[in-house]
Amino acid sequence: ATATLVAGAVAPLASAATVSDFTDVAPQYQEAVSFLLEKGASNGKTETQFGVYDNIIRQDAAVQLVKVLGLEVDLTETTTKFTDVPARTAPYVNALVKAGITSGKTETTFGASDNITRGELAIWIQRGFELEGTGSVDFTDVASQYQAAVSALKENGVTQGINETQFGTYQNATRGDYAIFLMRADQAQAPAEVTVESVTATGAKKLEITFNQAVDTEKAAITVKKGTSNVAVSAVTFSEDKKTA
């Protein structure tokens, strides 16, 4: 074990890809592509091309979604119930099916090498990240089976569609757009961090603290310090909206 560890430490490690390695990543995609690289969800199509404007196929989309969600993957599962899924992506497709995110195109085919549409991705993302919406959409190209998913994506700030009246439901999704979807869905799912916006003395022994959002008052702990010493707090009262104490 020691010899192995030493050898590993001495041998130069291959550096992880960064967004600057790719020549096809325009500014509007850089943050999203960086997000995928940091998650280990994608390495790009080549050493210099991420394939931002290329269509993404269903099996590659499955791999990226599973890795971003952090679903449990059994890498020994090199087969699936689908006849068109190669060993390379079988563990990830299985993970997606087990999570109830997709059931494939038919009972025996996943459509592994087919391009995936924006509507299909909307359903995967809505189910995977458990995003909720009102179910109401203003787009004219969203059939009933896509409404809940498209509504959830729009209302959670994942996408606004391709224009004011079209979501682009049946258009093939590109790798760049999918990267943005995944990053924004991950951000929408993660609870925002509570921070203090201001502290104001409203009396000789009274402070008013304003927060950036409503506070969970049952879990909140407020400490007042004078220098390095704690000052005894006799009482804490929160406003009705729980954004001020």
Coordinates of C-alpha atoms in Angstrom, one line a residue:
A1 CA 0.0 0.0 0.0
T2 CA 2.8 2.4 0.9
A3 CA 4.6 1.7 -2.4
T4 CA 1.4 2.3 -4.3
L5 CA 0.8 5.6 -2.6
V6 CA 4.3 6.8 -3.1
A7 CA 4.2 5.9 -6.8
G8 CA 0.9 7.8 -7.1
A9 CA 2.4 10.8 -5.5
V10 CA 5.4 10.9 -7.7
A11 CA 3.7 10.3 -11.0
P12 CA 2.4 13.5 -12.6
L13 CA -1.4 13.6 -12.5
A14 CA -3.4 14.6 -15.6
S15 CA -4.9 18.0 -14.9
A16 CA -8.6 18.4 -15.1
A17 CA -10.0 20.2 -18.1
T18 CA -11.0 23.8 -17.6
V19 CA -13.3 26.0 -19.7
S20 CA -10.3 27.9 -21.1
D21 CA -9.1 24.6 -22.7
F22 CA -12.1 24.8 -25.2
T23 CA -12.1 27.2 -28.1
D24 CA -15.8 27.1 -28.8
V25 CA -17.2 28.2 -25.5
A26 CA -18.7 31.7 -25.9
P27 CA -19.0 34.0 -22.8
Q28 CA -22.7 33.2 -22.2
Y29 CA -21.8 29.5 -21.8
Q30 CA -18.6 29.7 -19.7
E31 CA -20.1 29.6 -16.3
A32 CA -22.3 26.6 -17.2
V33 CA -19.5 24.7 -18.8
S34 CA -17.3 25.3 -15.8
F35 CA -20.1 24.0 -13.6
L36 CA -20.2 20.7 -15.6
L37 CA -16.5 20.3 -15.5
E38 CA -16.3 20.9 -11.8
K39 CA -19.0 18.3 -11.3
G40 CA -17.1 15.9 -13.4
A41 CA -20.2 15.6 -15.6
S42 CA -18.5 16.2 -18.9
N43 CA -15.0 16.4 -20.4
G44 CA -16.0 18.0 -23.7
K45 CA -16.0 16.2 -27.1
T46 CA -12.3 16.7 -27.7
E47 CA -9.4 18.3 -25.9
T48 CA -10.2 21.7 -27.5
Q49 CA -13.9 21.5 -28.3
F50 CA -16.7 21.2 -25.8
G51 CA -19.3 20.9 -28.6
V52 CA -21.4 23.8 -27.3
Y53 CA -23.5 24.1 -30.4
D54 CA -23.7 20.4 -31.1
N55 CA -26.9 18.4 -30.4
I56 CA -26.7 16.2 -27.4
I57 CA -27.8 12.6 -27.6
R58 CA -30.0 10.9 -25.0
Q59 CA -27.3 8.7 -23.4
D60 CA -24.8 11.5 -23.0
A61 CA -27.6 13.7 -21.5
A62 CA -28.4 10.8 -19.1
V63 CA -24.7 10.6 -17.9
Q64 CA -24.5 14.4 -17.3
L65 CA -27.8 14.5 -15.4
V66 CA -26.9 11.5 -13.2
K67 CA -23.5 13.0 -12.3
V68 CA -24.9 16.5 -11.5
L69 CA -27.7 15.0 -9.4
G70 CA -25.2 12.7 -7.6
L71 CA -27.4 9.6 -8.1
E72 CA -26.0 6.3 -7.0
V73 CA -24.4 4.5 -9.9
D74 CA -23.4 0.8 -10.0
L75 CA -20.6 0.7 -12.5
T76 CA -20.7 -3.1 -12.7
E77 CA -24.1 -2.8 -14.4
T78 CA -23.0 -2.9 -18.0
T79 CA -26.4 -3.9 -19.4
T80 CA -29.9 -2.5 -19.2
K81 CA -33.4 -3.7 -20.2
F82 CA -32.9 -1.6 -23.3
T83 CA -31.2 -3.2 -26.3
D84 CA -29.7 0.0 -27.7
V85 CA -27.6 1.2 -24.7
P86 CA -23.9 0.4 -24.8
A87 CA -21.9 -0.7 -21.8
R88 CA -20.3 2.7 -21.4
T89 CA -23.5 4.5 -20.5
A90 CA -25.6 1.5 -19.1
P91 CA -24.9 2.3 -15.4
Y92 CA -26.1 5.8 -15.8
V93 CA -29.2 5.0 -17.8
N94 CA -30.0 2.4 -15.1
A95 CA -29.6 5.0 -12.4
L96 CA -31.9 7.4 -14.2
V97 CA -34.6 4.7 -14.6
K98 CA -34.3 3.6 -11.0
A99 CA -34.8 7.2 -9.9
G100 CA -38.0 7.3 -11.9
I101 CA -36.8 10.1 -14.2
T102 CA -37.3 8.2 -17.4
S103 CA -38.6 4.9 -18.7
G104 CA -37.0 5.1 -22.1
K105 CA -38.8 5.5 -25.5
T106 CA -40.3 2.0 -25.5
E107 CA -40.0 -1.0 -23.2
T108 CA -36.9 -2.2 -25.0
T109 CA -35.3 0.9 -26.5
F110 CA -33.9 4.0 -24.8
G111 CA -33.1 5.9 -28.0
A112 CA -29.5 6.1 -26.7
S113 CA -28.0 7.7 -29.8
D114 CA -31.0 9.8 -30.7
N115 CA -30.9 13.6 -30.2
I116 CA -32.8 14.7 -27.2
T117 CA -35.4 17.5 -27.5
R118 CA -35.8 20.5 -25.2
G119 CA -39.2 19.1 -24.2
E120 CA -37.8 15.8 -23.2
L121 CA -35.0 17.5 -21.2
A122 CA -37.6 19.6 -19.5
I123 CA -39.3 16.5 -18.1
W124 CA -36.0 14.9 -17.0
I125 CA -34.8 18.1 -15.3
Q126 CA -38.1 18.8 -13.6
R127 CA -38.3 15.2 -12.2
G128 CA -34.6 15.0 -11.3
F129 CA -34.4 18.3 -9.4
E130 CA -38.0 18.0 -8.2
L131 CA -38.9 21.5 -9.4
E132 CA -42.4 22.7 -9.0
G133 CA -44.5 25.1 -11.0
T134 CA -48.1 26.2 -11.5
G135 CA -48.5 24.1 -14.6
S136 CA -49.5 27.2 -16.6
V137 CA -47.5 28.1 -19.7
D138 CA -47.8 30.9 -22.3
F139 CA -46.0 29.1 -25.0
T140 CA -47.9 27.9 -28.1
D141 CA -45.8 24.8 -28.8
V142 CA -46.1 23.0 -25.4
A143 CA -48.4 20.0 -25.5
S144 CA -50.1 18.8 -22.4
Q145 CA -47.5 16.2 -21.5
Y146 CA -44.9 18.9 -21.3
Q147 CA -46.8 21.6 -19.5
A148 CA -45.9 20.7 -15.9
A149 CA -42.2 20.4 -16.7
V150 CA -41.9 23.5 -18.8
S151 CA -43.9 25.5 -16.2
A152 CA -41.5 24.4 -13.5
L153 CA -38.4 25.2 -15.5
K154 CA -39.6 28.7 -16.4
E155 CA -40.9 29.6 -13.0
N156 CA -37.6 28.4 -11.4
G157 CA -35.5 30.5 -13.7
V158 CA -34.0 27.6 -15.6
T159 CA -35.0 28.9 -19.0
Q160 CA -37.3 31.4 -20.7
G161 CA -37.9 29.5 -23.9
I162 CA -36.4 30.4 -27.3
N163 CA -38.7 33.5 -27.7
E164 CA -41.8 35.0 -26.0
T165 CA -44.3 32.5 -27.6
Q166 CA -42.1 29.4 -28.2
F167 CA -40.4 27.1 -25.8
G168 CA -38.8 25.1 -28.6
T169 CA -40.3 21.9 -27.2
Y170 CA -39.5 19.7 -30.3
Q171 CA -36.2 21.3 -31.1
N172 CA -33.1 19.3 -30.5
A173 CA -31.2 20.5 -27.4
T174 CA -27.6 21.6 -27.7
R175 CA -24.8 20.7 -25.3
G176 CA -24.4 24.3 -24.4
D177 CA -28.1 24.9 -23.6
Y178 CA -28.2 21.7 -21.6
A179 CA -25.2 22.9 -19.6
I180 CA -27.1 26.1 -18.7
F181 CA -30.3 24.1 -17.8
L182 CA -28.3 21.9 -15.4
M183 CA -26.5 24.7 -13.8
R184 CA -29.6 26.8 -13.2
A185 CA -31.7 23.8 -12.1
D186 CA -29.0 23.0 -9.5
Q187 CA -29.0 26.6 -8.3
A188 CA -32.8 26.6 -8.1
Q189 CA -32.8 23.5 -6.0
A190 CA -30.1 24.7 -3.6
P191 CA -31.5 26.9 -0.8
A192 CA -30.1 30.4 -0.8
E193 CA -27.7 31.3 2.0
V194 CA -29.1 33.5 4.7
T195 CA -26.9 36.6 5.1
V196 CA -27.1 39.8 7.2
E197 CA -27.8 42.9 5.1
S198 CA -27.5 45.4 7.9
V199 CA -27.3 46.0 11.7
T200 CA -28.6 49.2 13.1
A201 CA -28.7 50.5 16.7
T202 CA -32.2 51.7 17.4
G203 CA -31.6 52.4 21.1
A204 CA -29.0 52.2 23.8
K205 CA -29.6 48.5 24.2
K206 CA -31.5 47.6 21.1
L207 CA -30.3 46.4 17.6
E208 CA -32.2 45.8 14.5
I209 CA -30.9 43.2 12.1
T210 CA -32.1 42.9 8.5
F211 CA -31.6 39.6 6.6
N212 CA -31.6 39.0 2.8
Q213 CA -34.5 36.5 3.2
A214 CA -36.9 35.0 5.7
V215 CA -35.1 33.2 8.6
D216 CA -36.1 29.8 10.0
T217 CA -36.7 31.3 13.5
E218 CA -36.6 27.8 15.2
K219 CA -33.0 27.3 14.0
A220 CA -31.7 30.8 14.1
A221 CA -29.0 31.7 16.7
I222 CA -28.1 35.3 17.1
T223 CA -24.9 36.3 18.9
V224 CA -23.9 39.8 19.8
K225 CA -20.3 40.6 20.5
K226 CA -18.4 43.6 21.9
G227 CA -14.9 43.1 20.7
T228 CA -14.2 39.4 21.4
S229 CA -16.7 39.1 24.3
N230 CA -20.3 37.9 24.0
V231 CA -23.0 40.3 25.1
A232 CA -26.0 38.8 26.8
V233 CA -29.1 39.0 24.7
S234 CA -32.3 39.3 26.8
A235 CA -34.8 38.7 24.0
V236 CA -35.0 38.3 20.2
T237 CA -38.2 39.3 18.4
F238 CA -38.7 38.6 14.6
S239 CA -40.8 40.6 12.3
E240 CA -43.9 39.0 10.8
D241 CA -42.1 38.3 7.5
K242 CA -39.1 36.9 9.5
K243 CA -36.7 39.1 7.5
T244 CA -35.9 41.4 10.5
A245 CA -34.9 40.7 14.1

